[in-house]
Short mmCIF file of C-alpha atoms and ligand atoms in Angstrom, two decimals:
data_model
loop_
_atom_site.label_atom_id
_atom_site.label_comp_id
_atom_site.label_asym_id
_atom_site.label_seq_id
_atom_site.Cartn_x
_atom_site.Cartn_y
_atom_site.Cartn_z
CA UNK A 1 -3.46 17.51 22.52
CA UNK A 2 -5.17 15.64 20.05
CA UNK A 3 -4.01 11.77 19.71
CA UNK A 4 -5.24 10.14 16.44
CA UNK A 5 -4.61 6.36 16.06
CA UNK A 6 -4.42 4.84 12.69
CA UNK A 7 -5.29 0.93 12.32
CA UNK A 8 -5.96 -2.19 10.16
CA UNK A 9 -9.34 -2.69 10.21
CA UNK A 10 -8.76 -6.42 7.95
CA UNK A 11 -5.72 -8.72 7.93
CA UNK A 12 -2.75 -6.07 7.18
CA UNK A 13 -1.36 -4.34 4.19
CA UNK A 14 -4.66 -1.97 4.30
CA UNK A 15 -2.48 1.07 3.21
CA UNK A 16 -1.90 2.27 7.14
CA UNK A 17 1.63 3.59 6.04
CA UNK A 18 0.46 6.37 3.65
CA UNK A 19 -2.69 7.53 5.34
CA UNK A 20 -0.04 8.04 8.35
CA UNK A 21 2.14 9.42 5.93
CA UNK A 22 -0.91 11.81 5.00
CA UNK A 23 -1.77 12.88 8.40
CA UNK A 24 1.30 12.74 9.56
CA UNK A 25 2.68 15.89 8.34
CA UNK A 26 0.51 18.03 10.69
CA UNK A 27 1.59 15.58 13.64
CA UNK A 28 4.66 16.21 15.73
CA UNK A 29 5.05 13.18 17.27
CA UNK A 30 4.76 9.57 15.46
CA UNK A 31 4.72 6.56 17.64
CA UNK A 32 5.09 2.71 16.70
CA UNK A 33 2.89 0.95 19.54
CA UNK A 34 2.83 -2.81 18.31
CA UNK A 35 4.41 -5.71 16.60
CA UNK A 36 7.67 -5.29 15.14
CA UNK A 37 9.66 -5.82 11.59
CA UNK A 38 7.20 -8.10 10.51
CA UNK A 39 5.04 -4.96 9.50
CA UNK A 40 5.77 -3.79 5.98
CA UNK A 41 4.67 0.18 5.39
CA UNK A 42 4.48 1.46 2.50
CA UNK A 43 5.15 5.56 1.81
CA UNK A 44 5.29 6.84 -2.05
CA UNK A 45 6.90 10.41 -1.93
CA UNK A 46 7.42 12.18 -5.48
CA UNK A 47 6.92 8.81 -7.10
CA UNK A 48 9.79 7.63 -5.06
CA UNK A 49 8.97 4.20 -2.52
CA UNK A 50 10.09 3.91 0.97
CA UNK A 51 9.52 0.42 2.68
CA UNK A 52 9.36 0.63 6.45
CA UNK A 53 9.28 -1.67 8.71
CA UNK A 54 10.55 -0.52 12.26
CA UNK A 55 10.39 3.01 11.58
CA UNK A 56 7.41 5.09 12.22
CA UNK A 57 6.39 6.45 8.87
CA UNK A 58 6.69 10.15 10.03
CA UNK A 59 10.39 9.61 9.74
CA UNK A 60 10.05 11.19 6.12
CA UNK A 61 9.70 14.38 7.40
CA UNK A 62 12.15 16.70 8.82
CA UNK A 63 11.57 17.38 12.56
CA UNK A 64 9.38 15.42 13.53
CA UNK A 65 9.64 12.95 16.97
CA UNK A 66 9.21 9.12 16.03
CA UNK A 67 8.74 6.84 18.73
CA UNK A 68 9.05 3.15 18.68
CA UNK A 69 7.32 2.33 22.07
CA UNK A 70 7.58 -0.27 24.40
CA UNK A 71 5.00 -2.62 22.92
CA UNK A 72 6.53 -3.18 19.88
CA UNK A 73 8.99 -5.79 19.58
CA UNK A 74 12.79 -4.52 18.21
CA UNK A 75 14.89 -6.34 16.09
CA UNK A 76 18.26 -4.46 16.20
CA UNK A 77 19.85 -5.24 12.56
CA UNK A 78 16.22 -4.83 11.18
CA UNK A 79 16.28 -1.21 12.56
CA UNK A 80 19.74 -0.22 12.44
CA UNK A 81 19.31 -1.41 8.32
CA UNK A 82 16.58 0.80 8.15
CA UNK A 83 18.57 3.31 9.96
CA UNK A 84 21.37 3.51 7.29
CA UNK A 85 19.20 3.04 4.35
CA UNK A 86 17.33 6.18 5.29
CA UNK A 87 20.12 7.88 6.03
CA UNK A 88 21.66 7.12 2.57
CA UNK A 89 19.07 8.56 0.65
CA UNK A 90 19.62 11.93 3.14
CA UNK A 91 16.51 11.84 5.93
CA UNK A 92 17.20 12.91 9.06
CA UNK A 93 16.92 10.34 11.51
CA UNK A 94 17.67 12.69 14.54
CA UNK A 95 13.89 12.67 16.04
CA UNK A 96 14.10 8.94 16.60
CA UNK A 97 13.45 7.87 19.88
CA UNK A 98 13.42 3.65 21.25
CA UNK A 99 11.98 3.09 24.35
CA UNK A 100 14.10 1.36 26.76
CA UNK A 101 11.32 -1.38 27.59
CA UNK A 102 10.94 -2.48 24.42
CA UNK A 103 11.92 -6.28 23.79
CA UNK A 104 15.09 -7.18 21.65
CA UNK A 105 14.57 -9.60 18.80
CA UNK A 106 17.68 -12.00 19.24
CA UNK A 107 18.83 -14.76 16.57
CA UNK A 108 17.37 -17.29 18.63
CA UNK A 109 14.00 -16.22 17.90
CA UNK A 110 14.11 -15.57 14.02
CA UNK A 111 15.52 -19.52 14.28
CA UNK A 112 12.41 -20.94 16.58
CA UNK A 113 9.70 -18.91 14.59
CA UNK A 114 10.93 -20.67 11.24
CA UNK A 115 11.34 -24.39 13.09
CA UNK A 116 8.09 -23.86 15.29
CA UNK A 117 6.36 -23.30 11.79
CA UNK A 118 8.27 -26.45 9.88
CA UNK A 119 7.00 -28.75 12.76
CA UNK A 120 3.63 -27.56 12.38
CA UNK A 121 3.05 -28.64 8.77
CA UNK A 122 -0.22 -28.33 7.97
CA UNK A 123 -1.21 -26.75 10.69
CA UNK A 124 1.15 -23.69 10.02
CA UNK A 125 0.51 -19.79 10.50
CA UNK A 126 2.60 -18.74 7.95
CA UNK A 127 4.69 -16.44 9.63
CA UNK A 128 6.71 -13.88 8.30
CA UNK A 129 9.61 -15.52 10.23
CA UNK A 130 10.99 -12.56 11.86
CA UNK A 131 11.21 -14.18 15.48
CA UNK A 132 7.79 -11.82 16.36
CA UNK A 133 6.38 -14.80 18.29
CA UNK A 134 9.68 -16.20 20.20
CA UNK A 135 9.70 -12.88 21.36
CA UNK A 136 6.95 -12.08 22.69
CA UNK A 137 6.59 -15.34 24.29
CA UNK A 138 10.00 -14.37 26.04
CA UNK A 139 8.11 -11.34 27.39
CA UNK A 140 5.15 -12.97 28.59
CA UNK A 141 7.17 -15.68 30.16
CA UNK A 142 9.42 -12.79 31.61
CA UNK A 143 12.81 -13.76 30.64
CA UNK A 144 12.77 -11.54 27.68
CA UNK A 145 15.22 -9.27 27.32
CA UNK A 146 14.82 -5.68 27.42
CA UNK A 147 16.13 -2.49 25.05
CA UNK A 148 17.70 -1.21 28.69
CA UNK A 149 19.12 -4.80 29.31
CA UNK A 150 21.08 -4.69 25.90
CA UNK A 151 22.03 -1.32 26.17
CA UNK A 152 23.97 -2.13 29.69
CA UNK A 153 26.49 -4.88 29.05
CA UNK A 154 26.58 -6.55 32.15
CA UNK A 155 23.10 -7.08 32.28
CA UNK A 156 23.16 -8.15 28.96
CA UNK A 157 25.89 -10.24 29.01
CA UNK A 158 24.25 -11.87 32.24
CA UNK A 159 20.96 -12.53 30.24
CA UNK A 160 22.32 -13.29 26.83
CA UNK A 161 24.18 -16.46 28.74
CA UNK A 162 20.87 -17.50 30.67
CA UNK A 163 18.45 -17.43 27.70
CA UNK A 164 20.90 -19.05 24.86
CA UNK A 165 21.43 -21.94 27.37
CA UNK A 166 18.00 -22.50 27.60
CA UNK A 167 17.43 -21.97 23.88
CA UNK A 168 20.17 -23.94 22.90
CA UNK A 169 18.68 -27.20 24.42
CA UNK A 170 15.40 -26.25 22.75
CA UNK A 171 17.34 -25.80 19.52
CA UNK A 172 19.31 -28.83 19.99
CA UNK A 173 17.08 -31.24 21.61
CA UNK A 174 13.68 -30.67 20.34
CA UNK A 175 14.53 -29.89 16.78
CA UNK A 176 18.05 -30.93 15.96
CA UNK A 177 19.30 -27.64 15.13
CA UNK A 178 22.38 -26.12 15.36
CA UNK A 179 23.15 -24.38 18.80
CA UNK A 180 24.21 -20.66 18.35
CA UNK A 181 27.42 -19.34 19.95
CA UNK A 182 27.26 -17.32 22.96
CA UNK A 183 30.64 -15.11 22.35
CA UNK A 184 29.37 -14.38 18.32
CA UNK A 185 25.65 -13.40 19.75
CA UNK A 186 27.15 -11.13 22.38
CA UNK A 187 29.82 -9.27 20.08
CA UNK A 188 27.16 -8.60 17.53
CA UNK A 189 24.65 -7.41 19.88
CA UNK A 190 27.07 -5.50 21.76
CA UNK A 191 27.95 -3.43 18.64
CA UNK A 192 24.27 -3.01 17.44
CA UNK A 193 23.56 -1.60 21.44
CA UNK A 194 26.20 0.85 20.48
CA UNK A 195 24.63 2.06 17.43
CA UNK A 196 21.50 2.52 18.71
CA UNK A 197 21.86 3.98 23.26
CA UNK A 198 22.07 7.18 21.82
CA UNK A 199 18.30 6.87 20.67
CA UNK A 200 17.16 4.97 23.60
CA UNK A 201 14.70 6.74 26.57
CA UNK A 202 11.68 6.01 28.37
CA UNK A 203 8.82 6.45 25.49
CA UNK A 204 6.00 6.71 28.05
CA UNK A 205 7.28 9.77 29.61
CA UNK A 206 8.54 11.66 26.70
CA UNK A 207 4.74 10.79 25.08
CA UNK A 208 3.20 12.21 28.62
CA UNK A 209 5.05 15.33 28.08
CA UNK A 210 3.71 15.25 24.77
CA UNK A 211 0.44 15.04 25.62
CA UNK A 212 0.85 17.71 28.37
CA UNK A 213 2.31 19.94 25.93
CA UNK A 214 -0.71 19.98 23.83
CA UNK A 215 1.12 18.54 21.08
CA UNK A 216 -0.27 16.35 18.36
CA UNK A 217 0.41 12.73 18.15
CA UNK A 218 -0.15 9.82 15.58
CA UNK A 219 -0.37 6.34 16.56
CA UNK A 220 0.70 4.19 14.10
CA UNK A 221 -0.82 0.66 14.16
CA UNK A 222 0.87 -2.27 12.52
CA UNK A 223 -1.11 -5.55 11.41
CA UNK A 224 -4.58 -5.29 11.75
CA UNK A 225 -7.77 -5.92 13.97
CA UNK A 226 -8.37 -9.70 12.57
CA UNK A 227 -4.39 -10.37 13.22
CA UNK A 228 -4.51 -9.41 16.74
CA UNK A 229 -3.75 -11.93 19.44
CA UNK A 230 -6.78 -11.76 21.29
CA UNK A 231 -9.69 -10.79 18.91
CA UNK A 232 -7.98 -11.93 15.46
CA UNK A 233 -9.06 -15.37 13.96
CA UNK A 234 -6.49 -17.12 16.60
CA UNK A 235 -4.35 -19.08 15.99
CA UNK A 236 -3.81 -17.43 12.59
CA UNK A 237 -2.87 -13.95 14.01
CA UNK A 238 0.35 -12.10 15.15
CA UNK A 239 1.72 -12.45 19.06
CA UNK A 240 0.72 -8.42 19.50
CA UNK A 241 -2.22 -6.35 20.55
CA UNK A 242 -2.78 -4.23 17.04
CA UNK A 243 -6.17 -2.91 18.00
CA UNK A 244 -6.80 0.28 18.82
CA UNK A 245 -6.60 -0.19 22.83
CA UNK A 246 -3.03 -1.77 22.63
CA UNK A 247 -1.84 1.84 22.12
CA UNK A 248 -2.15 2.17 25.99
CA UNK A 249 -0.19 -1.22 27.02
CA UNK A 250 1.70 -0.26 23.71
CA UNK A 251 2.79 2.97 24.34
CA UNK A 252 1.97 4.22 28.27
CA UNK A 253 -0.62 6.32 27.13
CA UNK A 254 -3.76 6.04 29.05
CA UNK A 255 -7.31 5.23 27.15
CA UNK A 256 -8.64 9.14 27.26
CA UNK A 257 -5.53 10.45 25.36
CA UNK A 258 -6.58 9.26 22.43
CA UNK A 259 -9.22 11.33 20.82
CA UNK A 260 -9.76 10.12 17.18
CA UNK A 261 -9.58 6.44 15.90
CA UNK A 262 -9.54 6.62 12.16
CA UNK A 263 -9.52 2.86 10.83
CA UNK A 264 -8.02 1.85 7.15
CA UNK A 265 -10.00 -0.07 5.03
CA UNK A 266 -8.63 -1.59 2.05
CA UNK A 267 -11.31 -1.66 -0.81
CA UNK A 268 -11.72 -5.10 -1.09
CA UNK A 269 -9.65 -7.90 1.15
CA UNK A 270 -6.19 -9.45 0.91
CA UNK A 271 -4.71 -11.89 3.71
CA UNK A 272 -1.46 -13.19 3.43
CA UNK A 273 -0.51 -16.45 5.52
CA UNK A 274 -3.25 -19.16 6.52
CA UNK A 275 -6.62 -18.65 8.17
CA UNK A 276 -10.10 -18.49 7.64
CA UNK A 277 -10.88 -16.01 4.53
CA UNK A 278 -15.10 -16.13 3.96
CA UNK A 279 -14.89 -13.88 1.16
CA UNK A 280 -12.18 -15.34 -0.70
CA UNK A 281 -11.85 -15.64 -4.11
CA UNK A 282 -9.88 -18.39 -6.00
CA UNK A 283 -10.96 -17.86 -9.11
CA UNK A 284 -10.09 -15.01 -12.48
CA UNK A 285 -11.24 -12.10 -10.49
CA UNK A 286 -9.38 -12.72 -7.02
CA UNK A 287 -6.27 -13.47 -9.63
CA UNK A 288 -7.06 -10.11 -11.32
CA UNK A 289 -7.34 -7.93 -8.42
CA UNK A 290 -3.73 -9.70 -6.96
CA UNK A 291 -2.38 -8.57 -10.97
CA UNK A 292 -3.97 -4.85 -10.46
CA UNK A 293 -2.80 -4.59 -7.13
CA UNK A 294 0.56 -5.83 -6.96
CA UNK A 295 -0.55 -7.69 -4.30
CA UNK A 296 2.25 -9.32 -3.13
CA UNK A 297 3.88 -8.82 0.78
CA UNK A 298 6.47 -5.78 1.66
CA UNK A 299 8.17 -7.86 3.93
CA UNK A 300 8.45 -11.38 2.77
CA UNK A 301 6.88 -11.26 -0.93
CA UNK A 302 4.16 -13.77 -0.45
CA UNK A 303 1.40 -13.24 -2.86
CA UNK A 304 -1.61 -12.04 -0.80
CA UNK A 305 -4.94 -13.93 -1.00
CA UNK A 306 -7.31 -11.84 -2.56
CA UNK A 307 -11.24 -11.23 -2.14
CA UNK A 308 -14.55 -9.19 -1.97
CA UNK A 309 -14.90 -6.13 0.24
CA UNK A 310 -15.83 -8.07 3.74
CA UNK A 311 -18.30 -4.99 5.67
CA UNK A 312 -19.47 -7.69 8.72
CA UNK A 313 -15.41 -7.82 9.37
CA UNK A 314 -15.12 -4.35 8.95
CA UNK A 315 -18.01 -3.54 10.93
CA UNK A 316 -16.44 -6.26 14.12
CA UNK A 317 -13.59 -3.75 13.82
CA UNK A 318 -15.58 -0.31 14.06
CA UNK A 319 -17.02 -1.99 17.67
CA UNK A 320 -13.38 -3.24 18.62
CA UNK A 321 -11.70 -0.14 17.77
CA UNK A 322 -14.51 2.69 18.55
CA UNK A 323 -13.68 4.14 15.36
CA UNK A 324 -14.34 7.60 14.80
CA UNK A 325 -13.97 7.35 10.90
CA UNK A 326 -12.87 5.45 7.86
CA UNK A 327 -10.24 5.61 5.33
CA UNK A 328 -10.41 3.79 2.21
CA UNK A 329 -8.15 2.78 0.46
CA UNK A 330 -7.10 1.09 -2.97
CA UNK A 331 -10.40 2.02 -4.59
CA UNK A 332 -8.95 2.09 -7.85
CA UNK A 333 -8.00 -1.14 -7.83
CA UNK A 334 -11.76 -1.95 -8.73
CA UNK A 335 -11.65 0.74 -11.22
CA UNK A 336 -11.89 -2.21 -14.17
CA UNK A 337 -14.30 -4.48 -12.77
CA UNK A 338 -17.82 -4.77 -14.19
CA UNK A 339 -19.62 -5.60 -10.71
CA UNK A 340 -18.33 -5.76 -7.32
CA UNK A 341 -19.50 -7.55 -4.58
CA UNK A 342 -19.55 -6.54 -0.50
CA UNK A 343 -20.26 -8.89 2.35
CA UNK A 344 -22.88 -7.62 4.68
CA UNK A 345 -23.30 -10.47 7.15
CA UNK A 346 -22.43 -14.27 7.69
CA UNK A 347 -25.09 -17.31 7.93
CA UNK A 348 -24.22 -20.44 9.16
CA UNK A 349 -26.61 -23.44 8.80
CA UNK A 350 -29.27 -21.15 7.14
CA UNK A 351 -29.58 -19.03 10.07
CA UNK A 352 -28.24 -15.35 10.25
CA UNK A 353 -25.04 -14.89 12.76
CA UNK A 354 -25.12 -12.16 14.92
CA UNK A 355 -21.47 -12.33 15.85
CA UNK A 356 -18.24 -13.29 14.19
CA UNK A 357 -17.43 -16.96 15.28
CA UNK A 358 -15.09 -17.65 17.57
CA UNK A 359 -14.66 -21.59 16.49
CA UNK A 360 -12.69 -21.37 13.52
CA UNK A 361 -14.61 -24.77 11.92
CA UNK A 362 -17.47 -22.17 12.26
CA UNK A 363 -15.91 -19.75 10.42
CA UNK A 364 -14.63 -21.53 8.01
CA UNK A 365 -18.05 -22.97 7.48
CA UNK A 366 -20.01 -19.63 7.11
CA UNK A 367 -21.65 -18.52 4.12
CA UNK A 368 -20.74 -14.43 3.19
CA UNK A 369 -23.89 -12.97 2.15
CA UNK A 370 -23.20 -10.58 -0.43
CA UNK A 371 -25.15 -7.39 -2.09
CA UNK A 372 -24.00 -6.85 -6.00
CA UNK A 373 -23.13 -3.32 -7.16
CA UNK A 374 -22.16 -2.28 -10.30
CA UNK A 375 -18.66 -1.03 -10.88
CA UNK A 376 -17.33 2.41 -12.49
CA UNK A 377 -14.91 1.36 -15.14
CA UNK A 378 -13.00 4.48 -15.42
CA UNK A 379 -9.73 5.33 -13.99
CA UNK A 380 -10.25 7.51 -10.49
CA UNK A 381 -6.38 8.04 -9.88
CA UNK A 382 -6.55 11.56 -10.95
CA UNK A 383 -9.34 12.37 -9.24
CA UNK A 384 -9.27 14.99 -6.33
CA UNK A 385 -12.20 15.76 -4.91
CA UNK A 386 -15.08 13.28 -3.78
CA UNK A 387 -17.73 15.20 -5.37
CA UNK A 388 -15.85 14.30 -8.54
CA UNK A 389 -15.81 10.38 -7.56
CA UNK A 390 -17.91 8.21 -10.42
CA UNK A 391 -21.51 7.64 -8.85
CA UNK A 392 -20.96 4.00 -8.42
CA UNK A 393 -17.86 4.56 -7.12
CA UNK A 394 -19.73 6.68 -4.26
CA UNK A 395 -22.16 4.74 -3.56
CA UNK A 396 -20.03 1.71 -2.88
CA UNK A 397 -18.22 3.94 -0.47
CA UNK A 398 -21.07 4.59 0.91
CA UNK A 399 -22.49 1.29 1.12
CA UNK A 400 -19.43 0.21 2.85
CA UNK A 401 -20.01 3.10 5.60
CA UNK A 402 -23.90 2.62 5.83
CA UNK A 403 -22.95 -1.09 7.09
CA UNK A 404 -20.41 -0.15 8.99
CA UNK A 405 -21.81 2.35 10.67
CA UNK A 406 -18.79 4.36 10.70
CA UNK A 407 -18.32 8.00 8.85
CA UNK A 408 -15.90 7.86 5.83
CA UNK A 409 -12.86 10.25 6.70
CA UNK A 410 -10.75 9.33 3.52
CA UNK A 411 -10.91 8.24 0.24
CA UNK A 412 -7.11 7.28 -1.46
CA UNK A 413 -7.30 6.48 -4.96
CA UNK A 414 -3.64 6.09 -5.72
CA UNK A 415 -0.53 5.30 -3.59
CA UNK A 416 1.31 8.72 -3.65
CA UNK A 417 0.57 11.52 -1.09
CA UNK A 418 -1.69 13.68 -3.53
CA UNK A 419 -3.69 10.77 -4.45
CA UNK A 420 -5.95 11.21 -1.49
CA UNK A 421 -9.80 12.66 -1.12
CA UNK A 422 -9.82 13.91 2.98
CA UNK A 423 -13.19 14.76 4.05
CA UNK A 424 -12.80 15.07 7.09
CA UNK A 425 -9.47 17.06 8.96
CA UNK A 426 -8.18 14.78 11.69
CA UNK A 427 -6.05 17.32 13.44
P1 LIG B 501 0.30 -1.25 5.25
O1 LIG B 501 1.05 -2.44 5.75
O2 LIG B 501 -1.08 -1.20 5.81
O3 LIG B 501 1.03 0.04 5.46
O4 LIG B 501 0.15 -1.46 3.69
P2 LIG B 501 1.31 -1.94 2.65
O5 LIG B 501 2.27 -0.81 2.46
O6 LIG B 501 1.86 -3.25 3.05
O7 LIG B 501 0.44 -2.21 1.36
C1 LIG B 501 -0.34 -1.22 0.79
C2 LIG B 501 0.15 -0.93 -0.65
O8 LIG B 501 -0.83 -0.16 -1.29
C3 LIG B 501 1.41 -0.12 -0.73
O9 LIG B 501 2.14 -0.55 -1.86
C4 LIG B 501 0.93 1.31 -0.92
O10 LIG B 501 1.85 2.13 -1.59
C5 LIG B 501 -0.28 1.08 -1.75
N1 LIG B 501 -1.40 2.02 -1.62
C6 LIG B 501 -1.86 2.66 -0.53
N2 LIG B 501 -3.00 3.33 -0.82
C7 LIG B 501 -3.24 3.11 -2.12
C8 LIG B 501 -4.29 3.50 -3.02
O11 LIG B 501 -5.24 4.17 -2.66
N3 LIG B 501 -4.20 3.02 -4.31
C9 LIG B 501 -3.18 2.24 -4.74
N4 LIG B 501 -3.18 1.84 -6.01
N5 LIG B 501 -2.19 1.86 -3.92
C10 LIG B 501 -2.22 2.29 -2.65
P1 LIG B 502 1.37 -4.73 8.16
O1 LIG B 502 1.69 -3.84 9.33
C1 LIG B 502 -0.12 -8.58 6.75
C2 LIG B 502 0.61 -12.04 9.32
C3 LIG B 502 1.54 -13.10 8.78
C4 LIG B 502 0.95 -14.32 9.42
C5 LIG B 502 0.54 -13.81 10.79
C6 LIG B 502 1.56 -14.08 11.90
O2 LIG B 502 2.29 -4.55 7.01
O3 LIG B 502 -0.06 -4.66 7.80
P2 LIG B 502 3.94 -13.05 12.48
O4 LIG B 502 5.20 -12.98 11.68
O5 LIG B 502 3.41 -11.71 12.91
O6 LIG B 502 4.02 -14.00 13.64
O7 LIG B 502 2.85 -13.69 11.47
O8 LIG B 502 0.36 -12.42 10.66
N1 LIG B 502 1.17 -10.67 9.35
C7 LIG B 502 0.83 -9.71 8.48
N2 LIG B 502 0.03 -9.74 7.40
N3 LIG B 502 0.45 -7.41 7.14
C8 LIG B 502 1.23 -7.36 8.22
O9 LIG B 502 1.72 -6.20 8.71
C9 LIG B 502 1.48 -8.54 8.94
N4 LIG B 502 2.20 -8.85 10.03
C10 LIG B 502 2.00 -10.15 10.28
O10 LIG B 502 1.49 -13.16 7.37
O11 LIG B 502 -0.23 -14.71 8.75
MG1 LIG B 503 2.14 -4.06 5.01
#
């Protein structure tokens, strides 16, 4: 029965999509636990790029289950696009599976992300503006609606009218917007429900038969451990639990199903949208390493901030998530650089921290304190085997694991499924 989760140990775009890609192929069952189409996964297969976004990334194999659990939030035209677009290019789409408690993303929402964030100014997140907050703020405040509610057109009807009332006066009085139309709303969602009942089920139970089958299961995480709601640099996080324990609100699956934690660790750091960012760079190499990298967003195109390798983040993570091991990825992204530099710890006012801040002002105020390595400057994207890694490419591996204090599970030195050194088999 073993359950492996996969997540962000930084701020997103780590490279979780192809190391579940990777593993997934000896997994039966892939589950989406968190967040929603504001996630952007990237899967290279025969040089050919897939893009997900609602879809678990095991949906590129034949026969496999892929869940999208109750935690995550569902946008129905974001899915049903993805849908068709797989289907297009011929994948089978016939193991999905949407849990019937999982919150609907209505038009509403996309429009109050993208006003809340104008009226902020300054002060702004920079969301992706795909309604992920709206909605879960609809859930906590329990007037959400409900996969099981839009499948069922009474109820939905029923809801749709209460909650675009009540969001039309937001719309209307608070930020001069245009109301939306009740009857439009309801035929469109009525067809998407359509599309997608035949898909719909209760996640948690189909997942505890899993488990009770002995079969394996991936848990796919979406944004990261510094974007989640509760232990992320708040306010400058997502509305979702992405850690490692919001599998079990995520998904229904209790905390000693899970057996392996592997956490992805880009090789240096990229945030995209506002918040603190100690190891920042604004200067040629931060520009060089966005160049290199592509490093612009899947979903929305932003160009990611770029910086050093940030270990004292990392290392917060390993304790949030009790990771079992690390993947790396990106590495030869640094392949041209002459020196590198990784973060080891944070002082603030000369004096050492022993925590990450919760006070932003502190955070934005602390000082990274860095060790120097020298680079490799040769190109590792052919390489296969660690052994075979440049020494200083090792050792900064290594380095990173030492302060960690987590065992490296996987190297990935190139964005297609063959470019990746596994040392250790997580199934
Ligand atoms: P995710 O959101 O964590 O799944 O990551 P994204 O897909 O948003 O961004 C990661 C990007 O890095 C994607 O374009 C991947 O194809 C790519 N990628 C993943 N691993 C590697 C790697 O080891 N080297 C390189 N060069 N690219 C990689
Ligand atoms: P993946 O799964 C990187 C960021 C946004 C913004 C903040 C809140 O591809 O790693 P939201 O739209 O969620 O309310 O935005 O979170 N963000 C991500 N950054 N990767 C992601 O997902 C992200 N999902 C959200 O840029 O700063
Ligand atoms: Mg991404």
């Amino acid at each position: 029965m073993p359950a492996v989760v996969v997540i962000g140990t930084q701020w997103g775009d780590e490279g979780k999509g192809k190391i579940v890609d990777n593993l997934a192929e000896q997994a039966d069952v892939v589950v989406r636990y968190s967040g929603g189409s504001n996630a952007g996964h990237t899967v290279v297969v025969d040089g050919k790029e897939y893009k997900l976004h609602l879809l678990p990334s095991g949906i590129l194999y034949k026969g496999k289950t892929c869940v999208v659990a109750n935690g995550v939030v569902l946008d129905p035209e974001s899915i049903l696009k993805e849908l068709r677009g797989m289907e297009a290019q011929g994948i089978d789409v016939s193991g999905l599976r949407i849990s019937d408690r999982a919150h609907v993303v209505l038009p509403y929402h996309k429009k109050l992300d993208e006003l809340q964030e104008a009226a902020l100014g300054d002060a702004k997140i920079g969301t992706t503006n795909k309604g992920i907050g709206p909605c879960y703020m609809d859930k906590a405040a329990r007037v959400g609606i409900r996969v099981a509610d839009l499948i069922d057109p009474e109820v939905f009807a029923q809801k749709l009218a209460r909650n675009i009332a009540e969001k039309n006066k937001i719309l209307t009085a608070i930020y001069g917007a245009e109301p939306f139309d009740y009857a439009t709303v309801l035929a469109q969602y009525n067809e998407y429900a359509k599309q997608l009942a035949p898909y719909v089920t209760d996640t948690a139970t189909l997942l505890h038969q899993s488990v009770a089958k002995g079969e394996k299961i991936m848990f796919e995480g979406a944004q990261a451990t510094f974007l989640d709601l509760d232990h992320g640099t708040y306010p400058y996080v997502t509305s979702s639990n992405p850690i490692a324990g919001g599998v079990s609100t995520g998904a229904g699956v209790g905390p000693k199903a899970i057996t392996t934690v592997v956490g992805v660790v880009k090789a240096y750091s990229t945030r995209v949208g506002e918040g603190p960012f100690a190891t920042e760079l604004l200067n040629e190499t931060g520009d060089h390493i966005r160049q290199r990298g592509h490093e612009y967003g899947t979903t929305t195109g932003r160009p990611r901030r770029c910086g050093w390798l940030d270990a004292r983040v990392v290392r917060y993570a390993a304790m949030l998530n009790s990771l079992d091991y690390l993947a790396i990825t990106r590495l030869d992204i640094l392949d041209e650089l002459p020196s590198l530099k990784i973060c080891v710890g944070y002082r603030h006012n000369g004096r050492l921290l022993e925590e990450i801040p919760a006070s932003l002002k502190v955070l934005a105020e602390v000082e990274p304190i860095y060790e120097e390595m020298p680079g490799w400057q040769q190109d590792i994207s052919g390489i296969r085997k660690y052994e075979d890694l440049p020494l200083n490419a090792r050792r900064y591996v290594e380095r990173l694991s030492e302060v960690v204090g987590v065992p490296l599970g996987i190297v990935s030195v190139g964005p297609g499924r063959e470019q990746t050194i596994i040392l250790k088999k997580m199934f």
